[in-house]
Amino acid sequence: MHPVFKIVFGIVLLTGLLTFFYFDWEFLSKTSAQSVLSFSSSQGLKDKEIPDFPKINIGPFHNENPMPCTCQEADPANRYVPKDELDDLQNRRAEEFRQHQIRTGKENDVLILAPANTPLQYPIRGFRVTPMSKTLIPGLALQTRSRAVYKVSLRVQKGLLSVLDVQEGEQVDGQNEKNLSISSSNLQQLNGLLNRVTYTSTVYHIKTQDLAYFSFENHEVLFPIEIRRQSVPVLFDMGKDVNSQIIIADDSLNPEKVVGDNIEHYVMPPAQGWFAGRNLAVSQVTTKYFLWVDDDFVFLNETRIESFVNIMEAVPELDVVGGEVQGDQFFFKLEYEEGSSEEGGCITRFKHNHHAPLPGFDGCFFVDGVVNYFLGRTDAVRRVGFDPFLKRVAHTEFFLDGLGDLLVVTCNGHRIGHQKHSHTNKYHSFRHPPESDSQNKMTHHFFKNHLKCMQY
Amino acid sequence: MHPVFKIVFGIVLLTGLLTFFYFDWEFLSKTSAQSVLSFSSSQGLKDKEIPDFPKINIGPFHNENPMPCTCQEADPANRYVPKDELDDLQNRRAEEFRQHQIRTGKENDVLILAPANTPLQYPIRGFRVTPMSKTLIPGLALQTRSRAVYKVSLRVQKGLLSVLDVQEGEQVDGQNEKNLSISSSNLQQLNGLLNRVTYTSTVYHIKTQDLAYFSFENHEVLFPIEIRRQSVPVLFDMGKDVNSQIIIADDSLNPEKVVGDNIEHYVMPPAQGWFAGRNLAVSQVTTKYFLWVDDDFVFLNETRIESFVNIMEAVPELDVVGGEVQGDQFFFKLEYEEGSSEEGGCITRFKHNHHAPLPGFDGCFFVDGVVNYFLGRTDAVRRVGFDPFLKRVAHTEFFLDGLGDLLVVTCNGHRIGHQKHSHTNKYHSFRHPPESDSQNKMTHHFFKNHLKCMQY
């Protein structure tokens, strides 16, 4: 039995700016490369004493700098930038990208191999600590044949190591330091000590990583320590009653008063813009989901919002479920290659392409973008946001910004109608802006999304 | 030399609702527990054939369900919920929390140990694939003493394995299946085959994980495969000129026209609310940073916005840098314990406490919350958002929602002034709402942040 739900209708602009792109391209497939066991120097919060990690030759396909990409026939994304401004723009973009790489932890993104035949047991995944708090390191052990003395060492960079409750006669060197050594003539006693090793990060950071080196005689292994501040959940109460609220973001030239019990009307500066209006509208939603509709959609007898909700409730990972507007179930796939740091990435859009069916839901498919009639998970959509720079014509941009963060599905049979269009000249001048609008948008993309080229 | 920057001034409500909390509590420290090598069944997108992972006994502090927490003297967060509604609310909250755990990948959050003395080499971290695209598995190798025949097996759950370019006479079983076996009488040839093993995920998901089992004779190791759709960068161009824009979110009862060259004035439904206004204002920012000010702040001769920018530019991981309002440099630390799934978490706020100094910046300290005069990184602040439910009195809530996601710093010597207060009765009735307002807020927190108790 389904809980009764709260829905918010979002109606954005009374100027009703909407556009669809209708190009089609062949699908390309590439694998991604990552940096291998190397540590590149960069600014940001790091311990300046971190040494280079040892490099292991593991094959030609891993390299530190991703391969440049191509868009086949697309022109470069920077083609509308005036020649005398291009260098400056390129430099500013390189600087923003450098900061982006720091923020997204690219320097921690290394491949680590477990070497064969080491007598050491250690945690390879899931060992997480909160910043600056002492935590037991799980699973450290030595398993080796009989020796007179057993000695292991542990070394970290962003924290301090200690052994809890060191007893008389137990040999521990480097207590509360970066380098710790434990010795014993008894293997069981050594493993007992290894069971009591703690790590305390000394850097304050909410999301970073340390690397631990664990060694015995000529064997050395590496393992990651995730330093992570815990997040607090943010949940939405769906309540018990249907609660429909209409949020209107209005950038009309001459806004009219709109009143009603379930209506929230926000007046924007005139012609402030399409995506600015969308971002405003979603910023005011207080419910778990919102239904996106443009102001010129028409609800039909067959329109069933609850069926959208059923799908989202059954598959909590979903973020957007799209339907069909007057027979047009527009959806698309985006192919993205990261490209090189200098040139940027390559985007290709494939209309009416999907990734895979949604298991358990006939007629639903994973895609990267849908038509403007969809149910959105409020927190997920807000985290991506609608770029308020985009004033007149935009659609794919939201899904591009959300690539990798939004799980999007299109489903057959969820229909809404569309008013007949009747344009006034004044509306037309906004709805079909001059060429410069799309040129400025391309330049905006070149910078914002760090692109080399983009083709629809 | 610093780039010239764009700044946006954000002025939220002309009703100027602002509040500070002034309680003080002792600091508690706890470590966090995680689930160990166990796979709990849940709904959501998963391959229903995934078997339980083997459990390894590694000590008493790791358990599947985090320990309950306590807030010392704080009353329960659900104390204002009417008794006849409490069960329903609790059940709805449990359901939302269950979905939250699925969305945040808790089922993938397992601790994996590398066993000692295995003759296998394999990747323990950093092996990432894009969904449904064939990728070479790096670093697989067997290093063992001479045998007549060498045979290794590889097993995955959410994908298919294959060996590239299998030659005549090379023994590969399970090509393009979940279970792959490779045999050879020659160790070098076997390792050559292992160098050509590929993985292709069969589930479409933008962020999930598979586990691979790699075995030889009686040895078996596990390693994670990250399945991740790549995100596109979203960068902001700081430009070359100073560009100051003032964004006003106005929920006055009788809004007045506000005009000016650099002013964007948004009119909200009357008394729509404080955080609704804040969320609206930041939804309209188009620049990399924004400066938050309340409408009753006063710029002083000594006010230096650029010094905030300098700090943020030098430390790209920072999200919020706070200053001081008329001698009040309010900042605080939040202590958060996850608590048990049933009861929820515990939050304690410590006024004028900080975590650690910001390296390289005298007078700057890491905190969890600051005063309402701060420079914010637009994308980071928007991703957290200001909960539009909070209509009258709120401050800490933003930082609570942002815990673990926002890196916040307070710095000495960044001052702005404050108007003298002169309240009208009408303003007073909004500024100091009845007791029911804070009771409803506590109930909101109980659900939204999955809390057991909260104390300021």
PDB file of C-alpha atoms in Angstrom, chain A residues 167-327:
ATOM      1  CA  GLN A 167      52.754  -3.453  28.814  1.00  0.00           C
ATOM      2  CA  GLU A 168      56.056  -3.802  30.571  1.00  0.00           C
ATOM      3  CA  GLY A 169      58.548  -5.503  28.278  1.00  0.00           C
ATOM      4  CA  GLU A 170      56.592  -4.878  25.088  1.00  0.00           C
ATOM      5  CA  GLN A 171      58.836  -3.248  22.522  1.00  0.00           C
ATOM      6  CA  VAL A 172      57.151  -0.334  20.837  1.00  0.00           C
ATOM      7  CA  ASP A 173      59.169   2.471  19.224  1.00  0.00           C
ATOM      8  CA  GLY A 174      57.671   5.679  17.892  1.00  0.00           C
ATOM      9  CA  GLN A 175      54.625   5.824  20.140  1.00  0.00           C
ATOM     10  CA  ASN A 176      52.498   8.792  18.987  1.00  0.00           C
ATOM     11  CA  GLU A 177      54.640   9.488  15.968  1.00  0.00           C
ATOM     12  CA  LYS A 178      54.386   8.976  12.212  1.00  0.00           C
ATOM     13  CA  ASN A 179      56.669   5.938  12.241  1.00  0.00           C
ATOM     14  CA  LEU A 180      55.934   3.031  14.548  1.00  0.00           C
ATOM     15  CA  SER A 181      57.919  -0.159  15.114  1.00  0.00           C
ATOM     16  CA  ILE A 182      56.816  -3.171  17.092  1.00  0.00           C
ATOM     17  CA  SER A 183      59.130  -6.036  18.030  1.00  0.00           C
ATOM     18  CA  SER A 184      58.667  -9.301  19.854  1.00  0.00           C
ATOM     19  CA  SER A 185      60.264 -12.709  20.133  1.00  0.00           C
ATOM     20  CA  ASN A 186      56.743 -14.174  20.269  1.00  0.00           C
ATOM     21  CA  LEU A 187      54.544 -14.024  17.182  1.00  0.00           C
ATOM     22  CA  GLN A 188      51.321 -14.228  19.161  1.00  0.00           C
ATOM     23  CA  GLN A 189      52.401 -11.336  21.351  1.00  0.00           C
ATOM     24  CA  LEU A 190      53.332  -9.291  18.270  1.00  0.00           C
ATOM     25  CA  ASN A 191      49.921  -9.889  16.757  1.00  0.00           C
ATOM     26  CA  GLY A 192      48.357  -8.920  20.055  1.00  0.00           C
ATOM     27  CA  LEU A 193      50.176  -5.592  19.830  1.00  0.00           C
ATOM     28  CA  LEU A 194      49.171  -5.181  16.180  1.00  0.00           C
ATOM     29  CA  ASN A 195      45.564  -5.591  17.312  1.00  0.00           C
ATOM     30  CA  ARG A 196      45.944  -2.457  19.434  1.00  0.00           C
ATOM     31  CA  VAL A 197      47.469  -0.043  16.930  1.00  0.00           C
ATOM     32  CA  THR A 198      45.581   3.227  16.606  1.00  0.00           C
ATOM     33  CA  TYR A 199      45.670   6.010  14.038  1.00  0.00           C
ATOM     34  CA  THR A 200      44.827   9.647  14.716  1.00  0.00           C
ATOM     35  CA  SER A 201      44.789  12.071  11.805  1.00  0.00           C
ATOM     36  CA  THR A 202      46.645  15.296  12.481  1.00  0.00           C
ATOM     37  CA  VAL A 203      45.242  17.274   9.581  1.00  0.00           C
ATOM     38  CA  TYR A 204      41.725  18.611   9.901  1.00  0.00           C
ATOM     39  CA  HIS A 205      39.867  17.827   6.705  1.00  0.00           C
ATOM     40  CA  ILE A 206      36.359  16.619   6.061  1.00  0.00           C
ATOM     41  CA  LYS A 207      37.267  14.388   3.118  1.00  0.00           C
ATOM     42  CA  THR A 208      40.797  13.248   2.445  1.00  0.00           C
ATOM     43  CA  GLN A 209      43.015  10.215   2.557  1.00  0.00           C
ATOM     44  CA  ASP A 210      46.232   9.045   4.120  1.00  0.00           C
ATOM     45  CA  LEU A 211      48.380   6.145   2.984  1.00  0.00           C
ATOM     46  CA  ALA A 212      49.912   3.696   5.405  1.00  0.00           C
ATOM     47  CA  TYR A 213      53.065   1.714   4.680  1.00  0.00           C
ATOM     48  CA  PHE A 214      53.230  -1.582   6.558  1.00  0.00           C
ATOM     49  CA  SER A 215      56.471  -3.534   6.380  1.00  0.00           C
ATOM     50  CA  PHE A 216      58.219  -6.645   7.607  1.00  0.00           C
ATOM     51  CA  GLU A 217      61.777  -7.462   6.549  1.00  0.00           C
ATOM     52  CA  ASN A 218      61.865  -6.954   2.784  1.00  0.00           C
ATOM     53  CA  HIS A 219      58.102  -6.874   2.378  1.00  0.00           C
ATOM     54  CA  GLU A 220      56.121  -3.666   2.190  1.00  0.00           C
ATOM     55  CA  VAL A 221      52.444  -3.083   1.528  1.00  0.00           C
ATOM     56  CA  LEU A 222      50.338   0.082   1.215  1.00  0.00           C
ATOM     57  CA  PHE A 223      46.804   0.620   2.345  1.00  0.00           C
ATOM     58  CA  PRO A 224      44.518   3.660   2.296  1.00  0.00           C
ATOM     59  CA  ILE A 225      43.043   5.367   5.332  1.00  0.00           C
ATOM     60  CA  GLU A 226      39.925   7.365   4.557  1.00  0.00           C
ATOM     61  CA  ILE A 227      39.603  10.496   6.656  1.00  0.00           C
ATOM     62  CA  ARG A 228      35.991  11.566   6.518  1.00  0.00           C
ATOM     63  CA  ARG A 229      33.734  13.808   8.584  1.00  0.00           C
ATOM     64  CA  GLN A 230      30.401  12.082   8.969  1.00  0.00           C
ATOM     65  CA  SER A 231      27.387  13.699   7.313  1.00  0.00           C
ATOM     66  CA  VAL A 232      24.020  14.088   8.950  1.00  0.00           C
ATOM     67  CA  PRO A 233      21.109  12.606   6.990  1.00  0.00           C
ATOM     68  CA  VAL A 234      18.638  14.997   5.396  1.00  0.00           C
ATOM     69  CA  LEU A 235      15.281  13.261   5.014  1.00  0.00           C
ATOM     70  CA  PHE A 236      11.871  14.446   3.814  1.00  0.00           C
ATOM     71  CA  ASP A 237       8.610  13.513   5.497  1.00  0.00           C
ATOM     72  CA  MET A 238       6.065  12.527   2.894  1.00  0.00           C
ATOM     73  CA  GLY A 239       3.291  12.977   5.403  1.00  0.00           C
ATOM     74  CA  LYS A 240      -0.114  11.410   5.306  1.00  0.00           C
ATOM     75  CA  ASP A 241      -2.142  13.752   3.121  1.00  0.00           C
ATOM     76  CA  VAL A 242      -1.859  14.736  -0.454  1.00  0.00           C
ATOM     77  CA  ASN A 243      -0.438  18.234  -0.341  1.00  0.00           C
ATOM     78  CA  SER A 244      -0.289  20.053  -3.598  1.00  0.00           C
ATOM     79  CA  GLN A 245       1.485  23.351  -3.800  1.00  0.00           C
ATOM     80  CA  ILE A 246       2.102  25.299  -6.928  1.00  0.00           C
ATOM     81  CA  ILE A 247       5.304  27.338  -7.070  1.00  0.00           C
ATOM     82  CA  ILE A 248       5.464  29.975  -9.753  1.00  0.00           C
ATOM     83  CA  ALA A 249       8.653  31.789 -10.715  1.00  0.00           C
ATOM     84  CA  ASP A 250       7.527  34.748 -12.748  1.00  0.00           C
ATOM     85  CA  ASP A 251       9.871  36.900 -14.849  1.00  0.00           C
ATOM     86  CA  SER A 252       7.129  38.450 -16.977  1.00  0.00           C
ATOM     87  CA  LEU A 253       7.672  41.983 -18.191  1.00  0.00           C
ATOM     88  CA  ASN A 254       4.437  42.992 -16.447  1.00  0.00           C
ATOM     89  CA  PRO A 255       3.697  40.462 -13.749  1.00  0.00           C
ATOM     90  CA  GLU A 256       0.058  39.984 -12.835  1.00  0.00           C
ATOM     91  CA  LYS A 257      -1.159  39.068  -9.406  1.00  0.00           C
ATOM     92  CA  VAL A 258      -1.687  35.322  -9.037  1.00  0.00           C
ATOM     93  CA  VAL A 259      -3.623  34.214  -6.004  1.00  0.00           C
ATOM     94  CA  GLY A 260      -4.979  30.934  -4.715  1.00  0.00           C
ATOM     95  CA  ASP A 261      -4.860  28.671  -1.718  1.00  0.00           C
ATOM     96  CA  ASN A 262      -2.033  26.466  -2.856  1.00  0.00           C
ATOM     97  CA  ILE A 263      -0.059  28.976  -4.848  1.00  0.00           C
ATOM     98  CA  GLU A 264       3.309  30.549  -4.075  1.00  0.00           C
ATOM     99  CA  HIS A 265       4.044  33.314  -6.546  1.00  0.00           C
ATOM    100  CA  TYR A 266       7.587  34.713  -6.823  1.00  0.00           C
ATOM    101  CA  VAL A 267       8.247  37.809  -8.909  1.00  0.00           C
ATOM    102  CA  MET A 268      11.638  38.094 -10.530  1.00  0.00           C
ATOM    103  CA  PRO A 269      13.313  40.975 -12.334  1.00  0.00           C
ATOM    104  CA  PRO A 270      11.742  41.170 -15.822  1.00  0.00           C
ATOM    105  CA  ALA A 271      13.145  38.633 -18.268  1.00  0.00           C
ATOM    106  CA  GLN A 272      15.662  37.528 -15.673  1.00  0.00           C
ATOM    107  CA  GLY A 273      15.699  34.175 -17.378  1.00  0.00           C
ATOM    108  CA  TRP A 274      14.608  30.587 -17.830  1.00  0.00           C
ATOM    109  CA  PHE A 275      17.097  28.663 -15.743  1.00  0.00           C
ATOM    110  CA  ALA A 276      17.218  31.419 -13.130  1.00  0.00           C
ATOM    111  CA  GLY A 277      13.474  30.863 -12.792  1.00  0.00           C
ATOM    112  CA  ARG A 278      13.838  27.111 -12.589  1.00  0.00           C
ATOM    113  CA  ASN A 279      16.507  27.420  -9.909  1.00  0.00           C
ATOM    114  CA  LEU A 280      14.311  29.804  -7.964  1.00  0.00           C
ATOM    115  CA  ALA A 281      11.319  27.491  -8.143  1.00  0.00           C
ATOM    116  CA  VAL A 282      13.145  24.399  -6.908  1.00  0.00           C
ATOM    117  CA  SER A 283      14.841  26.437  -4.167  1.00  0.00           C
ATOM    118  CA  GLN A 284      11.401  26.867  -2.575  1.00  0.00           C
ATOM    119  CA  VAL A 285      10.255  23.256  -2.606  1.00  0.00           C
ATOM    120  CA  THR A 286       9.724  21.728   0.833  1.00  0.00           C
ATOM    121  CA  THR A 287       8.610  18.271  -0.243  1.00  0.00           C
ATOM    122  CA  LYS A 288      10.523  15.106  -1.098  1.00  0.00           C
ATOM    123  CA  TYR A 289       9.585  15.216  -4.779  1.00  0.00           C
ATOM    124  CA  PHE A 290       8.470  17.925  -7.164  1.00  0.00           C
ATOM    125  CA  LEU A 291       6.759  17.622 -10.501  1.00  0.00           C
ATOM    126  CA  TRP A 292       8.243  19.776 -13.210  1.00  0.00           C
ATOM    127  CA  VAL A 293       5.806  21.265 -15.729  1.00  0.00           C
ATOM    128  CA  ASP A 294       6.165  24.208 -18.055  1.00  0.00           C
ATOM    129  CA  ASP A 295       3.462  26.843 -17.930  1.00  0.00           C
ATOM    130  CA  ASP A 296       1.974  25.742 -21.229  1.00  0.00           C
ATOM    131  CA  PHE A 297       1.384  22.106 -20.361  1.00  0.00           C
ATOM    132  CA  VAL A 298      -2.136  20.731 -20.113  1.00  0.00           C
ATOM    133  CA  PHE A 299      -3.163  17.954 -17.724  1.00  0.00           C
ATOM    134  CA  LEU A 300      -5.061  15.207 -19.522  1.00  0.00           C
ATOM    135  CA  ASN A 301      -7.615  12.742 -18.186  1.00  0.00           C
ATOM    136  CA  GLU A 302      -4.942  10.073 -18.417  1.00  0.00           C
ATOM    137  CA  THR A 303      -2.247  12.056 -16.611  1.00  0.00           C
ATOM    138  CA  ARG A 304      -1.171  10.041 -13.550  1.00  0.00           C
ATOM    139  CA  ILE A 305       1.373  11.728 -11.311  1.00  0.00           C
ATOM    140  CA  GLU A 306       1.192   8.967  -8.711  1.00  0.00           C
ATOM    141  CA  SER A 307       2.679   6.456 -11.110  1.00  0.00           C
ATOM    142  CA  PHE A 308       5.838   8.578 -11.234  1.00  0.00           C
ATOM    143  CA  VAL A 309       5.908   8.527  -7.448  1.00  0.00           C
ATOM    144  CA  ASN A 310       5.470   4.750  -7.338  1.00  0.00           C
ATOM    145  CA  ILE A 311       8.591   4.277  -9.434  1.00  0.00           C
ATOM    146  CA  MET A 312      10.708   6.652  -7.354  1.00  0.00           C
ATOM    147  CA  GLU A 313       9.530   5.081  -4.110  1.00  0.00           C
ATOM    148  CA  ALA A 314      10.339   1.583  -5.345  1.00  0.00           C
ATOM    149  CA  VAL A 315      13.815   2.516  -6.570  1.00  0.00           C
ATOM    150  CA  PRO A 316      15.319   4.967  -4.067  1.00  0.00           C
ATOM    151  CA  GLU A 317      18.458   5.514  -6.129  1.00  0.00           C
ATOM    152  CA  LEU A 318      16.474   7.278  -8.861  1.00  0.00           C
ATOM    153  CA  ASP A 319      16.600  11.063  -9.080  1.00  0.00           C
ATOM    154  CA  VAL A 320      14.519  11.976 -12.131  1.00  0.00           C
ATOM    155  CA  VAL A 321      11.699  10.102 -13.882  1.00  0.00           C
ATOM    156  CA  GLY A 322      10.581  11.658 -17.161  1.00  0.00           C
ATOM    157  CA  GLY A 323       7.401  11.242 -19.166  1.00  0.00           C
ATOM    158  CA  GLU A 324       5.973  12.404 -22.448  1.00  0.00           C
ATOM    159  CA  VAL A 325       4.623  15.751 -23.612  1.00  0.00           C
ATOM    160  CA  GLN A 326       1.875  15.561 -26.275  1.00  0.00           C
ATOM    161  CA  GLY A 327       3.364  12.462 -27.880  1.00  0.00           C
TER     162      GLY A 327
END
